[in-house]
Coordinates of C-alpha atoms and ligand atoms in Angstrom, one line a residue:
X1 CA -6.7 29.9 -23.3
X2 CA -10.3 30.0 -22.0
X3 CA -11.0 29.4 -18.4
X4 CA -13.7 27.0 -17.2
X5 CA -16.9 28.5 -16.0
X6 CA -18.8 27.0 -13.1
X7 CA -22.5 26.6 -12.4
X8 CA -22.1 25.6 -8.7
X9 CA -20.0 27.4 -6.1
X10 CA -16.5 25.8 -6.0
X11 CA -16.2 25.4 -2.2
X12 CA -16.1 22.5 0.2
X13 CA -18.9 22.8 2.7
X14 CA -20.1 20.2 5.2
X15 CA -23.4 20.9 6.8
X16 CA -24.5 17.5 8.2
X17 CA -22.9 14.4 9.5
X18 CA -21.7 12.3 6.5
X19 CA -23.8 10.7 5.3
X20 CA -26.6 13.0 6.2
X21 CA -30.2 12.0 6.9
X22 CA -31.4 12.1 3.3
X23 CA -28.5 9.9 2.1
X24 CA -29.1 7.6 5.0
X25 CA -32.7 7.1 4.1
X26 CA -31.7 6.5 0.4
X27 CA -29.2 3.9 1.7
X28 CA -32.2 2.2 3.4
X29 CA -34.1 2.1 0.1
X30 CA -31.1 0.9 -1.7
X31 CA -30.5 -2.0 0.7
X32 CA -33.9 -3.3 -0.2
X33 CA -33.6 -3.3 -4.0
X34 CA -30.0 -2.8 -5.2
X35 CA -27.7 -5.8 -5.5
X36 CA -25.1 -6.1 -2.9
X37 CA -22.7 -6.9 -5.7
X38 CA -22.7 -3.2 -6.7
X39 CA -20.7 -1.2 -4.1
X40 CA -20.1 2.6 -3.7
X41 CA -17.0 4.4 -2.4
X42 CA -19.0 7.2 -0.9
X43 CA -22.3 6.9 1.1
X44 CA -23.4 10.4 0.0
X45 CA -26.1 10.5 -2.7
X46 CA -25.4 13.2 -5.3
X47 CA -27.9 15.7 -6.6
X48 CA -25.5 18.0 -8.5
X49 CA -21.9 18.0 -9.8
X50 CA -19.9 20.7 -11.5
X51 CA -16.2 21.6 -11.8
X52 CA -14.5 20.0 -8.8
X53 CA -17.6 19.8 -6.6
X54 CA -20.2 17.1 -5.8
X55 CA -23.3 18.3 -4.0
X56 CA -25.1 15.7 -2.0
X57 CA -28.8 15.3 -1.1
X58 CA -28.2 16.9 2.3
X59 CA -26.6 20.0 0.9
X60 CA -23.0 19.0 1.5
X61 CA -20.4 20.0 -1.0
X62 CA -17.6 17.6 -1.5
X63 CA -14.3 18.0 -3.4
X64 CA -14.2 15.5 -6.2
X65 CA -10.7 14.0 -6.7
X66 CA -12.0 11.0 -8.6
X67 CA -14.1 12.4 -11.4
X68 CA -16.3 9.3 -11.4
X69 CA -13.1 7.2 -12.1
X70 CA -11.5 9.6 -14.7
X71 CA -14.7 10.2 -16.6
X72 CA -15.8 13.8 -15.9
X73 CA -12.5 15.3 -17.3
X74 CA -14.4 18.3 -18.6
X75 CA -16.6 18.5 -15.5
X76 CA -19.9 16.7 -14.7
X77 CA -22.1 19.4 -16.2
X78 CA -19.8 21.1 -18.7
X79 CA -21.9 23.8 -20.5
X80 CA -21.0 22.7 -24.0
X81 CA -21.8 19.0 -23.2
X82 CA -25.1 19.9 -21.5
X83 CA -26.2 22.0 -24.5
X84 CA -25.1 19.3 -27.0
X85 CA -26.9 16.6 -25.1
X86 CA -30.1 18.6 -24.8
X87 CA -30.0 19.4 -28.5
X88 CA -29.3 15.8 -29.6
X89 CA -32.0 14.5 -27.3
X90 CA -34.5 17.0 -28.7
X91 CA -33.6 15.9 -32.2
X92 CA -33.7 12.1 -31.7
X93 CA -32.6 9.8 -28.9
X94 CA -31.8 6.7 -30.9
X95 CA -32.0 5.2 -34.3
X96 CA -29.2 2.5 -34.0
X97 CA -26.3 3.4 -36.2
X98 CA -26.5 -0.1 -37.7
X99 CA -30.1 0.7 -38.9
X100 CA -30.2 4.5 -39.7
X101 CA -26.8 6.3 -39.5
X102 CA -26.2 9.9 -38.4
X103 CA -23.5 12.5 -38.6
X104 CA -22.3 12.8 -35.0
X105 CA -21.0 9.1 -35.1
X106 CA -18.9 10.0 -38.1
X107 CA -17.7 13.2 -36.5
X108 CA -16.5 11.3 -33.4
X109 CA -14.5 8.9 -35.6
X110 CA -13.0 11.9 -37.4
X111 CA -11.9 13.4 -34.1
X112 CA -10.5 10.0 -32.9
X113 CA -8.5 9.6 -36.1
X114 CA -7.1 13.1 -35.7
X115 CA -6.3 13.0 -32.0
X116 CA -4.9 9.4 -31.4
X117 CA -1.2 8.8 -32.0
X118 CA 0.0 7.9 -35.4
X119 CA -0.3 9.7 -38.8
X120 CA -1.4 6.6 -40.7
X121 CA -5.0 6.1 -42.0
X122 CA -7.3 5.2 -39.0
X123 CA -10.8 4.1 -38.6
X124 CA -13.0 3.5 -35.5
X125 CA -16.0 1.6 -34.2
X126 CA -18.0 2.9 -31.3
X127 CA -19.4 1.0 -28.3
X128 CA -20.8 1.7 -24.8
X129 CA -18.2 0.8 -22.2
X130 CA -14.5 0.3 -21.8
X131 CA -15.0 -3.4 -21.4
X132 CA -16.8 -3.6 -24.7
X133 CA -14.0 -1.6 -26.4
X134 CA -11.4 -4.1 -25.1
X135 CA -13.5 -7.1 -26.2
X136 CA -13.9 -5.7 -29.6
X137 CA -10.2 -4.8 -30.0
X138 CA -9.3 -8.4 -29.3
X139 CA -12.0 -9.6 -31.8
X140 CA -10.5 -7.3 -34.5
X141 CA -6.9 -8.4 -33.8
X142 CA -8.0 -12.0 -34.0
X143 CA -9.9 -11.5 -37.2
X144 CA -7.1 -9.5 -38.8
X145 CA -4.2 -11.9 -37.9
X146 CA -6.1 -15.2 -37.9
X147 CA -4.5 -16.0 -34.6
X148 CA -6.1 -16.7 -31.2
X149 CA -3.8 -15.9 -28.3
X150 CA -3.8 -12.6 -26.5
X151 CA -1.2 -11.3 -24.0
X152 CA -2.0 -9.2 -21.0
X153 CA 0.0 -8.2 -18.0
X154 CA 0.2 -8.6 -14.2
X155 CA -1.8 -5.9 -12.4
X156 CA -3.9 -5.2 -15.5
X157 CA -7.5 -4.0 -15.4
X158 CA -9.5 -4.3 -18.6
X159 CA -13.1 -4.5 -17.4
X160 CA -15.8 -6.9 -16.1
X161 CA -17.4 -8.6 -19.1
X162 CA -16.3 -12.2 -19.7
X163 CA -13.3 -11.7 -21.9
X164 CA -12.3 -8.4 -20.3
X165 CA -12.6 -10.1 -16.9
X166 CA -10.3 -12.8 -18.1
X167 CA -7.8 -10.2 -19.2
X168 CA -8.0 -8.4 -15.8
X169 CA -5.4 -9.6 -13.3
X170 CA -7.0 -9.2 -9.9
X171 CA -9.1 -12.1 -8.5
X172 CA -11.0 -10.4 -5.7
X173 CA -13.5 -8.8 -6.2
X174 CA -13.5 -8.9 -10.0
X175 CA -13.2 -12.6 -10.9
X176 CA -14.1 -14.5 -7.7
X177 CA -16.7 -17.1 -8.5
X178 CA -17.3 -15.8 -12.0
X179 CA -15.5 -18.4 -14.0
X180 CA -14.9 -20.3 -16.2
X181 CA -13.0 -17.8 -18.2
X182 CA -12.3 -17.6 -21.9
X183 CA -9.1 -19.3 -23.1
X184 CA -6.0 -18.2 -25.0
X185 CA -5.3 -15.4 -22.5
X186 CA -1.7 -15.3 -21.4
X187 CA -0.4 -13.1 -18.5
X188 CA 3.1 -11.7 -18.6
X189 CA 5.3 -9.9 -16.0
X190 CA 4.7 -6.2 -15.9
X191 CA 7.4 -3.7 -15.2
X192 CA 6.4 -2.3 -11.8
X193 CA 9.5 -0.1 -10.9
X194 CA 8.6 0.3 -7.2
X195 CA 8.2 -3.4 -6.7
X196 CA 10.9 -5.0 -8.9
X197 CA 12.9 -7.4 -6.8
X198 CA 16.1 -6.1 -8.4
X199 CA 16.7 -2.9 -10.4
X200 CA 15.7 -3.5 -14.0
X201 CA 15.5 -1.1 -17.0
X202 CA 12.4 -0.7 -19.1
X203 CA 14.0 -2.4 -22.2
X204 CA 15.2 -5.3 -20.1
X205 CA 11.8 -5.7 -18.4
X206 CA 10.1 -5.8 -21.9
X207 CA 12.6 -8.4 -23.0
X208 CA 11.8 -10.5 -19.9
X209 CA 8.1 -10.5 -21.0
X210 CA 9.0 -11.1 -24.7
X211 CA 11.2 -14.0 -23.8
X212 CA 8.2 -15.6 -21.9
X213 CA 5.9 -14.8 -24.8
X214 CA 8.2 -16.6 -27.3
X215 CA 8.6 -19.6 -25.0
X216 CA 5.0 -20.0 -23.9
X217 CA 3.0 -18.9 -27.0
X218 CA 5.2 -18.1 -30.0
X219 CA 4.5 -15.1 -32.2
X220 CA 2.8 -17.4 -34.8
X221 CA 0.0 -18.0 -32.4
X222 CA -0.3 -14.5 -30.9
X223 CA -2.9 -12.1 -32.2
X224 CA -2.2 -9.2 -29.9
X225 CA -0.5 -7.7 -26.9
X226 CA -2.9 -5.7 -24.8
X227 CA -1.5 -3.1 -22.3
X228 CA -2.5 0.0 -20.4
X229 CA 0.4 2.5 -20.9
X230 CA -0.1 3.5 -17.3
X231 CA -2.0 0.8 -15.4
X232 CA -5.0 2.3 -13.7
X233 CA -6.9 0.1 -11.3
X234 CA -3.7 -2.0 -10.8
X235 CA -2.0 1.0 -9.0
X236 CA -1.1 3.8 -11.4
X237 CA 2.0 1.8 -12.4
X238 CA 4.2 3.7 -14.8
X239 CA 6.6 1.4 -16.6
X240 CA 10.2 2.5 -16.9
X241 CA 11.3 4.3 -20.1
X242 CA 11.8 1.8 -23.0
X243 CA 9.3 -0.8 -21.8
X244 CA 6.4 0.3 -24.1
X245 CA 8.6 1.1 -27.2
X246 CA 10.4 -2.3 -26.9
X247 CA 7.0 -4.2 -26.8
X248 CA 5.8 -2.0 -29.7
X249 CA 8.9 -2.8 -31.8
X250 CA 8.6 -6.5 -31.1
X251 CA 4.9 -6.4 -32.2
X252 CA 5.8 -4.6 -35.4
X253 CA 8.6 -7.1 -36.2
X254 CA 6.3 -10.1 -35.6
X255 CA 3.0 -8.9 -37.1
X256 CA 1.4 -8.9 -33.7
X257 CA -1.2 -6.2 -33.0
X258 CA -0.4 -3.8 -30.2
X259 CA -3.5 -2.8 -28.4
X260 CA -3.2 0.2 -26.0
X261 CA -6.0 0.3 -23.4
X262 CA -6.2 4.1 -22.9
X263 CA -9.6 3.9 -21.3
X264 CA -8.3 5.5 -18.1
X265 CA -5.2 7.4 -19.4
X266 CA -6.8 8.9 -22.5
X267 CA -8.2 12.3 -23.3
X268 CA -5.7 14.6 -21.6
X269 CA -5.7 12.8 -18.3
X270 CA -1.9 12.4 -18.2
X271 CA -1.0 15.8 -19.7
X272 CA -1.0 14.5 -23.3
X273 CA -4.1 13.5 -25.4
X274 CA -2.9 9.9 -24.9
X275 CA -0.4 8.5 -22.5
X276 CA 1.4 6.5 -25.4
X277 CA 2.6 9.9 -26.7
X278 CA 5.1 10.1 -23.9
X279 CA 7.4 7.6 -25.6
X280 CA 6.2 8.1 -29.2
X281 CA 4.4 4.7 -29.2
X282 CA 1.8 4.4 -32.0
X283 CA -0.5 1.5 -31.1
X284 CA -2.1 -0.5 -33.9
X285 CA -5.4 -0.3 -32.0
X286 CA -6.4 2.0 -29.1
X287 CA -9.3 1.5 -26.7
X288 CA -10.9 4.7 -25.3
X289 CA -13.9 5.3 -23.1
X290 CA -14.2 7.0 -19.7
X291 CA -13.1 10.7 -20.4
X292 CA -14.4 10.6 -24.0
X293 CA -17.9 12.0 -23.7
X294 CA -18.1 14.2 -20.5
X295 CA -19.9 11.5 -18.6
X296 CA -22.1 9.9 -21.3
X297 CA -21.5 6.2 -21.9
X298 CA -19.4 5.8 -25.0
X299 CA -16.3 3.9 -26.0
X300 CA -14.2 3.3 -29.1
X301 CA -11.7 1.1 -30.8
X302 CA -9.5 3.2 -33.1
X303 CA -6.7 1.9 -35.2
X304 CA -5.0 1.2 -38.5
X305 CA -7.6 1.2 -41.3
X306 CA -6.4 -2.1 -42.7
X307 CA -7.0 -3.8 -39.3
X308 CA -10.3 -2.1 -38.7
X309 CA -11.5 -3.1 -42.2
X310 CA -10.4 -6.7 -41.8
X311 CA -13.7 -7.4 -40.1
X312 CA -16.6 -8.6 -42.2
X313 CA -19.5 -6.1 -42.5
X314 CA -21.9 -6.7 -39.5
X315 CA -19.1 -8.3 -37.5
X316 CA -18.9 -5.3 -35.2
X317 CA -21.6 -3.2 -33.6
X318 CA -24.4 -3.3 -31.0
X319 CA -27.8 -1.7 -30.4
X320 CA -26.6 1.3 -28.5
X321 CA -23.0 1.6 -29.7
X322 CA -22.3 5.2 -30.7
X323 CA -25.7 6.4 -29.4
X324 CA -26.4 9.9 -30.9
X325 CA -26.7 11.7 -27.5
X326 CA -23.3 10.1 -26.4
X327 CA -21.7 11.1 -29.7
X328 CA -22.9 14.7 -29.4
X329 CA -21.5 14.8 -25.9
X330 CA -18.2 13.4 -27.1
X331 CA -17.9 16.0 -29.8
X332 CA -18.6 18.8 -27.3
X333 CA -16.3 17.2 -24.7
X334 CA -13.4 17.0 -27.1
X335 CA -13.9 20.6 -28.2
X336 CA -13.9 21.6 -24.6
X337 CA -10.6 19.8 -24.0
X338 CA -9.1 21.7 -26.9
X339 CA -10.6 25.1 -25.9
X340 CA -9.6 24.9 -22.3
X341 CA -6.2 23.2 -23.1
X342 CA -7.0 20.5 -20.6
X343 CA -3.8 18.6 -21.3
X344 CA -1.9 21.6 -20.1
X345 CA -4.2 21.9 -17.1
X346 CA -3.5 18.2 -16.3
X347 CA 0.2 18.9 -16.2
X348 CA -0.3 21.9 -13.9
X349 CA -2.6 19.7 -11.6
X350 CA 0.3 17.2 -11.5
X351 CA 2.7 19.9 -10.4
X352 CA 0.4 21.1 -7.7
X353 CA -0.1 17.5 -6.4
X354 CA 3.7 17.0 -6.4
X355 CA 4.2 20.3 -4.6
X356 CA 1.7 19.6 -1.8
X357 CA 2.2 15.8 -1.4
X358 CA 5.9 15.5 -2.4
X359 CA 7.2 16.6 1.1
X360 CA 5.4 13.6 2.6
X361 CA 7.7 11.1 0.9
X362 CA 10.6 10.6 3.2
X363 CA 8.9 12.4 6.2
X364 CA 6.0 10.0 6.6
X365 CA 7.1 6.4 7.0
X366 CA 4.0 4.8 5.4
X367 CA 4.4 6.7 2.1
X368 CA 6.4 4.4 -0.2
X369 CA 6.0 6.3 -3.5
X370 CA 4.3 9.2 -5.1
X371 CA 4.0 8.6 -8.9
X372 CA 2.0 9.2 -12.0
X373 CA 1.8 11.6 -14.9
X374 CA -0.2 14.8 -15.1
X375 CA -3.6 14.6 -13.3
X376 CA -3.2 10.8 -12.8
X377 CA -1.2 10.6 -9.6
X378 CA -1.1 8.1 -6.8
X379 CA 0.4 7.5 -3.4
X380 CA 1.5 3.9 -2.6
X381 CA 1.4 3.1 1.2
X382 CA 3.7 0.6 2.8
X383 CA 4.4 -0.7 6.3
X384 CA 7.1 1.5 7.7
X385 CA 10.6 0.5 6.8
X386 CA 9.4 -2.2 4.3
X387 CA 8.0 -2.7 0.9
X388 CA 5.0 -4.5 2.4
X389 CA 1.7 -3.1 1.0
X390 CA -0.3 -1.2 3.6
X391 CA -4.0 -1.3 2.5
X392 CA -5.2 -0.4 6.0
X393 CA -3.6 3.1 5.8
X394 CA -4.9 3.7 2.3
X395 CA -8.4 2.8 3.5
X396 CA -8.1 5.0 6.6
X397 CA -6.7 7.9 4.6
X398 CA -9.6 7.7 2.2
X399 CA -12.2 7.5 5.0
X400 CA -10.6 10.5 6.8
X401 CA -10.7 12.5 3.7
X402 CA -14.3 11.7 3.0
X403 CA -15.3 12.6 6.5
X404 CA -13.9 16.1 5.8
X405 CA -15.6 16.4 2.4
X406 CA -12.9 15.2 0.0
X407 CA -13.6 12.2 -2.2
X408 CA -10.5 10.2 -3.1
X409 CA -10.4 6.7 -4.6
X410 CA -8.2 3.8 -3.7
X411 CA -6.7 1.2 -6.1
X412 CA -3.8 -1.3 -6.5
X413 CA -3.4 -5.0 -6.6
X414 CA -3.1 -4.9 -2.7
X415 CA -5.6 -2.0 -2.3
X416 CA -2.7 0.0 -0.7
X417 CA -2.9 3.0 -3.1
X418 CA -4.8 6.3 -3.0
X419 CA -5.3 7.6 -6.5
X420 CA -6.0 11.1 -7.6
X421 CA -8.1 11.7 -10.8
X422 CA -9.6 15.2 -10.4
X423 CA -11.7 16.7 -13.1
X424 CA -9.3 18.7 -15.2
X425 CA -11.4 21.8 -14.9
X426 CA -11.0 21.9 -11.1
X427 CA -9.8 25.3 -9.8
X428 CA -6.4 25.6 -8.2
X429 CA -7.8 26.9 -4.9
X430 CA -10.2 24.0 -4.5
X431 CA -7.6 21.5 -5.6
X432 CA -5.2 22.8 -3.0
X433 CA -7.9 22.6 -0.3
X434 CA -8.5 19.0 -1.1
X435 CA -4.8 18.1 -1.2
X436 CA -4.2 19.8 2.2
X437 CA -7.0 17.6 3.7
X438 CA -5.4 14.6 2.1
X439 CA -1.9 15.6 3.3
X440 CA -3.2 16.0 6.9
X441 CA -5.0 12.6 6.7
X442 CA -1.8 10.9 5.6
X443 CA 0.2 12.5 8.5
X444 CA -2.6 11.5 10.9
X445 CA -2.4 7.8 9.8
X446 CA 1.4 7.5 9.6
Ligands
PLP501 C1 -12.4 1.3 -16.5 C2 -11.5 0.6 -17.4 C3 -12.0 -0.4 -18.2 C4 -13.4 -0.8 -18.3 O1 -14.3 0.2 -18.6 P1 -15.8 0.1 -18.3 O2 -16.4 1.3 -19.0 O3 -16.0 0.1 -16.8 O4 -16.3 -1.2 -18.9 C5 -11.1 -1.0 -19.1 N1 -9.8 -0.6 -19.1 C6 -9.3 0.3 -18.3 C7 -7.8 0.7 -18.3 C8 -10.1 1.0 -17.3 O5 -9.6 1.9 -16.5

């Protein structure tokens, strides 16, 4: 197994107040011209990123435990990706695959067919963002089944475009004031083990949702069930064993398309190529984006050939979908994942996170749960002695970490969760340094 190589020193180093003077002056320029609707977690403007390090404009080196929201799985300047991007750009930047096709698009689809779960014949279509992949998966499911309704779940996050936003559960900030929303979207109860009012198994929780689906919609009207195998933005919610396979079996029996949104969980993040593999679930369609191309904007819908081919020629596409630079980056990123065995590294990262943060559960009263798979782990904060969400602590912990040069993201329906999504090429020493800072911050805010 090859080891990652780094261009930048893999060390946390704070040399100014955070943000430093250069970042502050950029913030001033930003205020004048960037929409207030676009917010940033960190005030530090980046000039370089590599491995597990972000370098800001003032020369500070921060530990990156967010990977640009699970995107820079192979690092933010992985050598193979950088070389592939440079070569592709030198050859041609764009032709539009719908006008003049090229090989790298086909290669990405071959890799997707090989890597995604299921041994049946698969085809793909490429797009630019996770939201676009989700929208297109629903279009394909509707076209293939001739039915309108789509089921999504409580706590789901599927993106910010009109249909994706309608499928997303959380009102503020994603939906507030942005309606009206597309119709035929039905939201069902998720299995959120930490927050179930009474103990319930995964199978039972799936049957609870299926019962509602049958009552409120009926399989005859339902095109698809859309689900994140581990919910991301909603709080790194891992449903109990049996939940996903039971939904999958019901879909199969009723000719309903099962769409797995693996935009955040895909490409080695959870310790497998795809999170569905943990329970042997083979979705009919799978949406990927984020980690797919080493930071370049690319997304895909991959699925059963007969579904993907049910769409009339010209029914799918877009000017930039499957851009040649992004496709070249994806081929290099996927090769890097294989060479560096990044799924195994994700498992190891998960073990280290559990080792460092595990002792806080039970000893710090605000820590309600530590959960996740592989390098997708989260801490849910509660008010001591209750299940009441504690967003104030999550926010304070993230702020304390940042002040010490460790970037962590928050998430969750109540904003009470700190999530860890380090680049999978992060070195063990750097990871441990970041986690120690986090552990201290959690103790400090208990
Ligand atoms: C981020 C995300 C999306 C949306 O992807 P964008 O590229 O931001 O449009 C959709 N689904 C899931 C699960 C995500 O995490």
